[in-house]
CSV table of C-alpha atoms and ligand atoms in Angstrom, one decimal:
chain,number,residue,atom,x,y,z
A,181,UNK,CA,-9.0,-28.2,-10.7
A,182,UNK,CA,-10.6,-25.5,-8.5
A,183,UNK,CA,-9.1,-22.2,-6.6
A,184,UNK,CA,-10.7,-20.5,-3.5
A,185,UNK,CA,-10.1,-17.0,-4.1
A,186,UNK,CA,-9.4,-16.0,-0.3
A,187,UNK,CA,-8.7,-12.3,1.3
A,188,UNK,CA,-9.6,-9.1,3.0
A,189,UNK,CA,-13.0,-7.6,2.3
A,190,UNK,CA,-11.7,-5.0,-0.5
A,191,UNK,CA,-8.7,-6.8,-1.5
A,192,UNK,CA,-9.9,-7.1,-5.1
A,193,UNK,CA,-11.6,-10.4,-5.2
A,194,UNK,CA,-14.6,-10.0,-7.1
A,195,UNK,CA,-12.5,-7.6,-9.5
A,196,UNK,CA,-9.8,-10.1,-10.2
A,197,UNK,CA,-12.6,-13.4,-10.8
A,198,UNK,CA,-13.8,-10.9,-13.2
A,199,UNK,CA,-10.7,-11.0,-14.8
A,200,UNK,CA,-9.5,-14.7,-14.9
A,201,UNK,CA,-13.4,-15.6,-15.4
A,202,UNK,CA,-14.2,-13.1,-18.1
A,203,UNK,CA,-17.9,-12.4,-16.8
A,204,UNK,CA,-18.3,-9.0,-16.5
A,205,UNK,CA,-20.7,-8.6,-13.9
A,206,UNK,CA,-21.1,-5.6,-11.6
A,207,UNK,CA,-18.0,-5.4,-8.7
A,208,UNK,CA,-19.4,-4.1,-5.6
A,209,UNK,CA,-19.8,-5.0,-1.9
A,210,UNK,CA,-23.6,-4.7,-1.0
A,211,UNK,CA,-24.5,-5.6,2.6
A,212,UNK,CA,-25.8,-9.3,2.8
A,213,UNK,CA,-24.9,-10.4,-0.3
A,214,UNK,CA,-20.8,-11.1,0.5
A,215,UNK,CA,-21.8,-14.5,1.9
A,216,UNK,CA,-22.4,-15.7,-1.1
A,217,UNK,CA,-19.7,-17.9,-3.2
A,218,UNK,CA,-19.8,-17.4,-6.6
A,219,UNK,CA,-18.5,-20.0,-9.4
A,220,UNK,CA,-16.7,-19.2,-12.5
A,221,UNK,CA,-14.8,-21.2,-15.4
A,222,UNK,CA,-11.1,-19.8,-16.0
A,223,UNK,CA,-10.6,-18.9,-19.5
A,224,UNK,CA,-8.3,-20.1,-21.9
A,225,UNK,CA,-7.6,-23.3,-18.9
A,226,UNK,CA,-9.9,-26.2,-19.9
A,227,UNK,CA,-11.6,-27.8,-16.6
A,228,UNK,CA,-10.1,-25.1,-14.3
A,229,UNK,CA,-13.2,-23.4,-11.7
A,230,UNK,CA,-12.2,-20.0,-9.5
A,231,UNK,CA,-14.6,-19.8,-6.4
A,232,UNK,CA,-14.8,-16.5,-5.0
A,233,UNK,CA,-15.6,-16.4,-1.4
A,234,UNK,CA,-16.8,-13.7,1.1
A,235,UNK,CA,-14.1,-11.7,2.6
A,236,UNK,CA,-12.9,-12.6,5.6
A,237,UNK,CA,-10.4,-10.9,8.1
A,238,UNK,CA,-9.7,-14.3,10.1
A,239,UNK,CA,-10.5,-17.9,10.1
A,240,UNK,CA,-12.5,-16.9,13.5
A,241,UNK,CA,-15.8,-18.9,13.3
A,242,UNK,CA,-17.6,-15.2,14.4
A,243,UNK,CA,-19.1,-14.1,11.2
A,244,UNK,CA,-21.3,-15.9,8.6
A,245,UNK,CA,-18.5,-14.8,6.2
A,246,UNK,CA,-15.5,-16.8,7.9
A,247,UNK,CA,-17.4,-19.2,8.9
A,248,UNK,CA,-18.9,-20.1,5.0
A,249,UNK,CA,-15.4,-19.6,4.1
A,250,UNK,CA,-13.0,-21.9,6.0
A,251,UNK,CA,-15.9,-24.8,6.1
A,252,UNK,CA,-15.5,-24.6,2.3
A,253,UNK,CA,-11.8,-24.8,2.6
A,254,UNK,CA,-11.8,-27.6,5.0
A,255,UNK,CA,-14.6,-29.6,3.7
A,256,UNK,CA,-14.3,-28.8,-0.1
A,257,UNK,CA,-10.4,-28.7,-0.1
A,258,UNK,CA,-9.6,-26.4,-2.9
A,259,UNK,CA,-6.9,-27.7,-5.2
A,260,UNK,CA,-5.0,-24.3,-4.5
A,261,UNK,CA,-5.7,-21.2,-2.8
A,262,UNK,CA,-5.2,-17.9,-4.4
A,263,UNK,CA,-4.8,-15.3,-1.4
A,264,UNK,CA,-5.2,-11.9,-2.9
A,265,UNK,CA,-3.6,-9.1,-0.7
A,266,UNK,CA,-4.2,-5.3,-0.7
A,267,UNK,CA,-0.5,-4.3,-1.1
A,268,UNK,CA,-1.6,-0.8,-0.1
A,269,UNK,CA,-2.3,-2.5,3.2
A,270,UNK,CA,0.2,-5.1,3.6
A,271,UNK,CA,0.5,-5.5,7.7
A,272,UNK,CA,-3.2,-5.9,8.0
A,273,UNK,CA,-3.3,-8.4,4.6
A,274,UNK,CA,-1.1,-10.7,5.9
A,275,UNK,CA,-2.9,-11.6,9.3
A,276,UNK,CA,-5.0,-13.5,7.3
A,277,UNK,CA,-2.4,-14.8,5.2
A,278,UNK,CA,-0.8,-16.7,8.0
A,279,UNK,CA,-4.2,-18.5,9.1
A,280,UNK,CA,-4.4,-19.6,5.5
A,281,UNK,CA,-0.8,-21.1,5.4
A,282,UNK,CA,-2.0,-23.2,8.1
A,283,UNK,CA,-4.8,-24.9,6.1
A,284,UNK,CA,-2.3,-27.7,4.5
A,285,UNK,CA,-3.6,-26.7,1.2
A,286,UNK,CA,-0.8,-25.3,-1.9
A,287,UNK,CA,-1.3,-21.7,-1.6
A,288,UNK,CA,-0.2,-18.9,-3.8
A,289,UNK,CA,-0.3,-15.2,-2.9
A,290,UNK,CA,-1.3,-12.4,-5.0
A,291,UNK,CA,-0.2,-8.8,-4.2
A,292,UNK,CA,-2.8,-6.2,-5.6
A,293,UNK,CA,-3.1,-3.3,-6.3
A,294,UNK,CA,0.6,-3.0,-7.2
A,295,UNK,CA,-0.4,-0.1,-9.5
A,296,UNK,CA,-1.0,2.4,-6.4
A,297,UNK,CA,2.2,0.9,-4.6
A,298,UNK,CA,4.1,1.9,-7.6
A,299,UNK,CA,2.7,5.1,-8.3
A,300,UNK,CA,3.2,6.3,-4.7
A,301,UNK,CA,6.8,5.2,-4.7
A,302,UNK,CA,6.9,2.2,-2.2
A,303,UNK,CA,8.1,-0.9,-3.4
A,304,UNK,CA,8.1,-4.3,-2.1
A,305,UNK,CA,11.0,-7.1,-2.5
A,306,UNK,CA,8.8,-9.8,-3.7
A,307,UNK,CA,11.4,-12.4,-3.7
A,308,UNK,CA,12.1,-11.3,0.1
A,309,UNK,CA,8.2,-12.6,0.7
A,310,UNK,CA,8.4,-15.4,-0.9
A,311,UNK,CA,11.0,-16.8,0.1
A,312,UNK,CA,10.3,-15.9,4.1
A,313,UNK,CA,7.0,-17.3,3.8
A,314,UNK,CA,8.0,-19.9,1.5
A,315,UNK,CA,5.0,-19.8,-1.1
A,316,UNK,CA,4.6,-18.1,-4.4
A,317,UNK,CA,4.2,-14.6,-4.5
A,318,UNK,CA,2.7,-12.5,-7.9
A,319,UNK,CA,2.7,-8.9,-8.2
A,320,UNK,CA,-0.9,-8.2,-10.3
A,321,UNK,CA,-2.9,-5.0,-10.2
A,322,UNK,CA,-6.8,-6.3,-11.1
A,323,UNK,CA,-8.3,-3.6,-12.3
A,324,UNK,CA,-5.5,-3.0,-14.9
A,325,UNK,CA,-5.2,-6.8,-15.5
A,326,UNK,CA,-1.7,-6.6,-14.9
A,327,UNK,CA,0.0,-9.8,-14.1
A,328,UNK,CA,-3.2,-11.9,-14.2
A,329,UNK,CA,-1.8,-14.6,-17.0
A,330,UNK,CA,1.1,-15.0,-14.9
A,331,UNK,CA,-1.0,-15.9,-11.3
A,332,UNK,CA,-3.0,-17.9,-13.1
A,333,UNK,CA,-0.3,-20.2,-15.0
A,334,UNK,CA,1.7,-20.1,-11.4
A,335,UNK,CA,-1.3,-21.3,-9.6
A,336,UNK,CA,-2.1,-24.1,-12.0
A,337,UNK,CA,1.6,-25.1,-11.3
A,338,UNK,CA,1.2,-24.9,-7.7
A,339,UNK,CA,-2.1,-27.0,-7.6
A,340,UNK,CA,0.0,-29.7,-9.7
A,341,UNK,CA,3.1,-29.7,-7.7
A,342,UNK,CA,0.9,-30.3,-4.7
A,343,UNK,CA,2.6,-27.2,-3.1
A,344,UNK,CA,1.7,-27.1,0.7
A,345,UNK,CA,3.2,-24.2,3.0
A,346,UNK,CA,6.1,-25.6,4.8
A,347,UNK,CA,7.4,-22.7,6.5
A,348,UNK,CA,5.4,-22.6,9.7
A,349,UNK,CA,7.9,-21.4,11.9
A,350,UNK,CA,6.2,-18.0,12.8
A,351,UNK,CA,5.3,-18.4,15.9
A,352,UNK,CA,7.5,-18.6,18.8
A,353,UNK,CA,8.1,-18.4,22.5
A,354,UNK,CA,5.5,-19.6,24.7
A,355,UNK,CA,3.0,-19.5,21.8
A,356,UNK,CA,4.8,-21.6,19.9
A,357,UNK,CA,5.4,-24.1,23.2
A,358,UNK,CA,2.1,-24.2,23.5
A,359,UNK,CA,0.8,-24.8,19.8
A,360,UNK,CA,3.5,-27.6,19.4
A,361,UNK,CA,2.2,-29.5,23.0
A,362,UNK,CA,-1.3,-29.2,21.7
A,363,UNK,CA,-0.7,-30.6,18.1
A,364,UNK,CA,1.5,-33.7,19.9
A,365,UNK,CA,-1.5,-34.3,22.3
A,366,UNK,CA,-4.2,-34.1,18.9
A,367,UNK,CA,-3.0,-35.4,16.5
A,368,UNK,CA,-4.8,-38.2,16.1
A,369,UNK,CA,-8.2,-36.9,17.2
A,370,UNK,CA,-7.2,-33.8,13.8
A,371,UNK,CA,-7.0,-37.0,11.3
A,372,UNK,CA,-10.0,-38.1,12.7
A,373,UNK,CA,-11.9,-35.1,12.5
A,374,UNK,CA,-10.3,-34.7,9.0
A,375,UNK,CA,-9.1,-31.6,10.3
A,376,UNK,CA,-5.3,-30.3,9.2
A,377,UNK,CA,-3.3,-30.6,12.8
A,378,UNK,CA,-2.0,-27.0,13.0
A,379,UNK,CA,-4.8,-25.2,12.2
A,380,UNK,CA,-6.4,-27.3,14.9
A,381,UNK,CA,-3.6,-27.0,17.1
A,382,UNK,CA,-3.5,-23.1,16.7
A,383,UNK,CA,-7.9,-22.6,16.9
A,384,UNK,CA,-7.5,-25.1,20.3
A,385,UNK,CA,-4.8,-22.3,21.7
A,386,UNK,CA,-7.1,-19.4,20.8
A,387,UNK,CA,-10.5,-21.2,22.1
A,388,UNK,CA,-12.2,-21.7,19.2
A,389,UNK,CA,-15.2,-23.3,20.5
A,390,UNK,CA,-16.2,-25.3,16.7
A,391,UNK,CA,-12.8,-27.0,16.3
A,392,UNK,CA,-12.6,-28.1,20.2
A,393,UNK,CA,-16.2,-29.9,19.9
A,394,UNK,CA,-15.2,-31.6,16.3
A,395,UNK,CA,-12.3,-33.0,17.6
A,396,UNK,CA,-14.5,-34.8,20.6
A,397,UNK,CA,-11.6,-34.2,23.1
A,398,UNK,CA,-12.1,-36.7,26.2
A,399,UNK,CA,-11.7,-34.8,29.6
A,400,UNK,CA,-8.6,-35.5,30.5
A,401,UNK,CA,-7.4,-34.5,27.5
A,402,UNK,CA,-9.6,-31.2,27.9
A,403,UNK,CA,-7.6,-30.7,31.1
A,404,UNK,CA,-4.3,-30.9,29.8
A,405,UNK,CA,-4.8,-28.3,27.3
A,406,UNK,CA,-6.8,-25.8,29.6
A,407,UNK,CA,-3.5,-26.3,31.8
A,408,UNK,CA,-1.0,-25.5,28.5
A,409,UNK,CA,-3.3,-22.4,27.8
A,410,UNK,CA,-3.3,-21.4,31.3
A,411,UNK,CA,0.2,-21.3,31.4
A,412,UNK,CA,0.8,-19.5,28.5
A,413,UNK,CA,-1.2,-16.8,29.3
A,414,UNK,CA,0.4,-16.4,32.6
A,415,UNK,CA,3.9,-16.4,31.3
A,416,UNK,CA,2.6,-13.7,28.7
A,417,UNK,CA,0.5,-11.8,31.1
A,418,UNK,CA,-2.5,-11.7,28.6
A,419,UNK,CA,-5.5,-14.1,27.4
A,420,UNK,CA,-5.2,-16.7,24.4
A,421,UNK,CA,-6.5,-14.9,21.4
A,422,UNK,CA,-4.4,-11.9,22.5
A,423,UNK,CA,-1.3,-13.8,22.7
A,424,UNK,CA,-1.9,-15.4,19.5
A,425,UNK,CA,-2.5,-11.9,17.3
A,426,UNK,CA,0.5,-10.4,19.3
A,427,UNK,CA,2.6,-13.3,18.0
A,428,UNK,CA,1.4,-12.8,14.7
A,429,UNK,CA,1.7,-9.1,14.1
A,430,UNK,CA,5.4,-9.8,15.8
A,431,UNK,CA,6.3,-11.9,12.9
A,432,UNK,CA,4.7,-9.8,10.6
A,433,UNK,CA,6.0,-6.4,11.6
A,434,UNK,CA,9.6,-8.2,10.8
A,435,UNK,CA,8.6,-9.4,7.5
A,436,UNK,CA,7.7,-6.3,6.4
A,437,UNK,CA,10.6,-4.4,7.9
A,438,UNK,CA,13.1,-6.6,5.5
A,439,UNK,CA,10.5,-6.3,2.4
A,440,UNK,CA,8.8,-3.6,2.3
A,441,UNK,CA,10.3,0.2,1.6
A,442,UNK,CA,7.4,2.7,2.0
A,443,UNK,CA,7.1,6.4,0.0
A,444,UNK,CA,9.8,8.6,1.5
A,445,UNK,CA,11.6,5.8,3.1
A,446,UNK,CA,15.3,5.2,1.6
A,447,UNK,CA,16.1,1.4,0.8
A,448,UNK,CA,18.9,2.1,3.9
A,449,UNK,CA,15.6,1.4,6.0
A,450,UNK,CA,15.7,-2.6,5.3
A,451,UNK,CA,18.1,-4.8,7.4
B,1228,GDP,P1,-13.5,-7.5,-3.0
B,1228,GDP,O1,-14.3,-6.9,-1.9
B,1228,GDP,O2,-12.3,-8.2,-2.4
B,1228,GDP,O3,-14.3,-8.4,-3.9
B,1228,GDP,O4,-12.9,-6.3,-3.8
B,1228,GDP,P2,-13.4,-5.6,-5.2
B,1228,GDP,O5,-13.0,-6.5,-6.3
B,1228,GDP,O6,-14.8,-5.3,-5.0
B,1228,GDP,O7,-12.5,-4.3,-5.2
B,1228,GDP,C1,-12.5,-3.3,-4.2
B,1228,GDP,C2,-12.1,-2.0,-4.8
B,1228,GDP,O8,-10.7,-2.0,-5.1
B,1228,GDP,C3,-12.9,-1.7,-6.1
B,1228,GDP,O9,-13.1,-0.3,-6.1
B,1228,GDP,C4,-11.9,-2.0,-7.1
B,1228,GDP,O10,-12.0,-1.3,-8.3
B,1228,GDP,C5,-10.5,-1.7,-6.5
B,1228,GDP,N1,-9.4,-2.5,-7.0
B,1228,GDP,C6,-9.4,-3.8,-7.2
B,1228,GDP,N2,-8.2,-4.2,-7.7
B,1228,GDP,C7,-7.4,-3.1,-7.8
B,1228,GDP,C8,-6.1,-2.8,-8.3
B,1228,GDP,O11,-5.3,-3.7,-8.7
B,1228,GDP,N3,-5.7,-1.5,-8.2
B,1228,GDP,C9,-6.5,-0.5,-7.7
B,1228,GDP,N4,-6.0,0.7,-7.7
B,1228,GDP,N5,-7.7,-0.7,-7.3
B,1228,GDP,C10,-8.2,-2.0,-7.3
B,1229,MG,MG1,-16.3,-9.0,-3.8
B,1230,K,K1,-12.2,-23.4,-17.3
């Protein structure tokens, strides 16, 4: 069984593989050497490998980072992945979190750095996140190995119980008119590829050039889409990779606003 350990550049990666690994190698982020994945065997769990992987801020294909990164969770198709969050930094966390949840792949989450969310008197209703984004979600603080044993056993579960993201339901409006036309129109050419059909059917909305040429879209079909995107962004008054963050940080921004209560906030602020 293997985990990709997916998130944010300074999310705590390296510091939790440390942890569920037991190598005690240096943590640190030198230039050049992030694209790298590094290996590790989970202790105490017999036949269970953690991957850590550069840290990413998108599944764009822009950076040598994402792109190493999602081709390893496309081609190599983790059992489960374990997206660690900087709590501290939830809103910003989460962007990536719902590329991920796209993927098809069980996916657990694990909020960090919960020590410094406690100690500065926020708090965060886990079971509101979980169940509005309708995967796992484990409070751990890394460097304090706090909640470690508990992510691990949940993500072993998750791997076994298969557990995809079903809840992909946060996108709407036009956006979401126009990732639903797409996927109807691909969906063959996505099992084809061996690409999973809404992460293809959101990167086609944004433009991303790497997913339209594997899907080797025949020109008509080229022109339908181009017409879908079109119209979106004239409905929305702004281009296709806009309108896609916009509709992310929408859903976002009211996550948050149910789950998360911030120092000097009272819990009369959630709804
Ligand atoms: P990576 O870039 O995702 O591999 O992140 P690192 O593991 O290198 O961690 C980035 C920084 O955050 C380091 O200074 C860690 O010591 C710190 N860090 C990691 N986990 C925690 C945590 O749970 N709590 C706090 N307060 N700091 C943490
Ligand atoms: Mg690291
Ligand atoms: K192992």
């Amino acid at each position: 069984m293997t985990f990709a350990l997916i998130g944010n550049p300074n999310s705590g990666k390296t510091t939790l593989f440390n942890q569920m690994t037991g190598s005690n190698q240096r943590v640190g982020n030198f230039p050049g050497v992030t694209v790298e994945k590094k290996e590790g065997s989970v202790r105490g769990h017999k036949g269970v490998t953690v991957v850590d992987l550069p840290g990413i801020y998108s599944l764009s294909p822009y950076t040598a980072e994402e792109v190493v990164t999602r081709d390893f969770l496309i081609q190599e198709k983790p059992d489960a992945i374990i997206n660690i969050i900087d709590a501290t930094n939830i809103e910003r966390n989460l962007y990536l979190t719902l590329q991920l949840m796209e993927l098809d792949i069980p996916m657990i989450l694990a909020l960090n750095m919960m020590d410094e969310i406690r100690g500065n008197g926020s708090s965060i209703d886990i079971q509101k996140l979980q169940a509005e984004l309708g995967i796992p979600v484990v409070p751990i603080s890394a460097v304090k190995n706090d909640g470690v044993d508990e992510l691990t056993h949940r993500a072993i579960k998750c791997a076994e119980d298969k557990a995809r993201p079903k809840n992909l339901d946060f996108c709407s409006g036009y956006v979401h008119a126009a990732i639903h036309s797409i996927a109807h129109l691909i969906s063959e050419e996505a099992k084809a590829a061996g690409l999973p059909l809404r992460f293809a059917a959101t990167k086609i909305v944004e433009g991303d050039e790497p997913v339209i040429k594997q899907l080797k879209l025949l020109e008509p079909e080229l022109d339908i889409i181009d017409h879908i995107v079109t119209d979106m962004e004239g409905h929305l008054h702004t281009d296709r990779e806009a309108a896609m963050a916009d509709m992310r940080y929408a859903y976002i921004e009211t996550l948050c606003s149910h789950a998360v209560v911030r120092a000097g906030q009272t819990k009369e602020h959630l709804r």
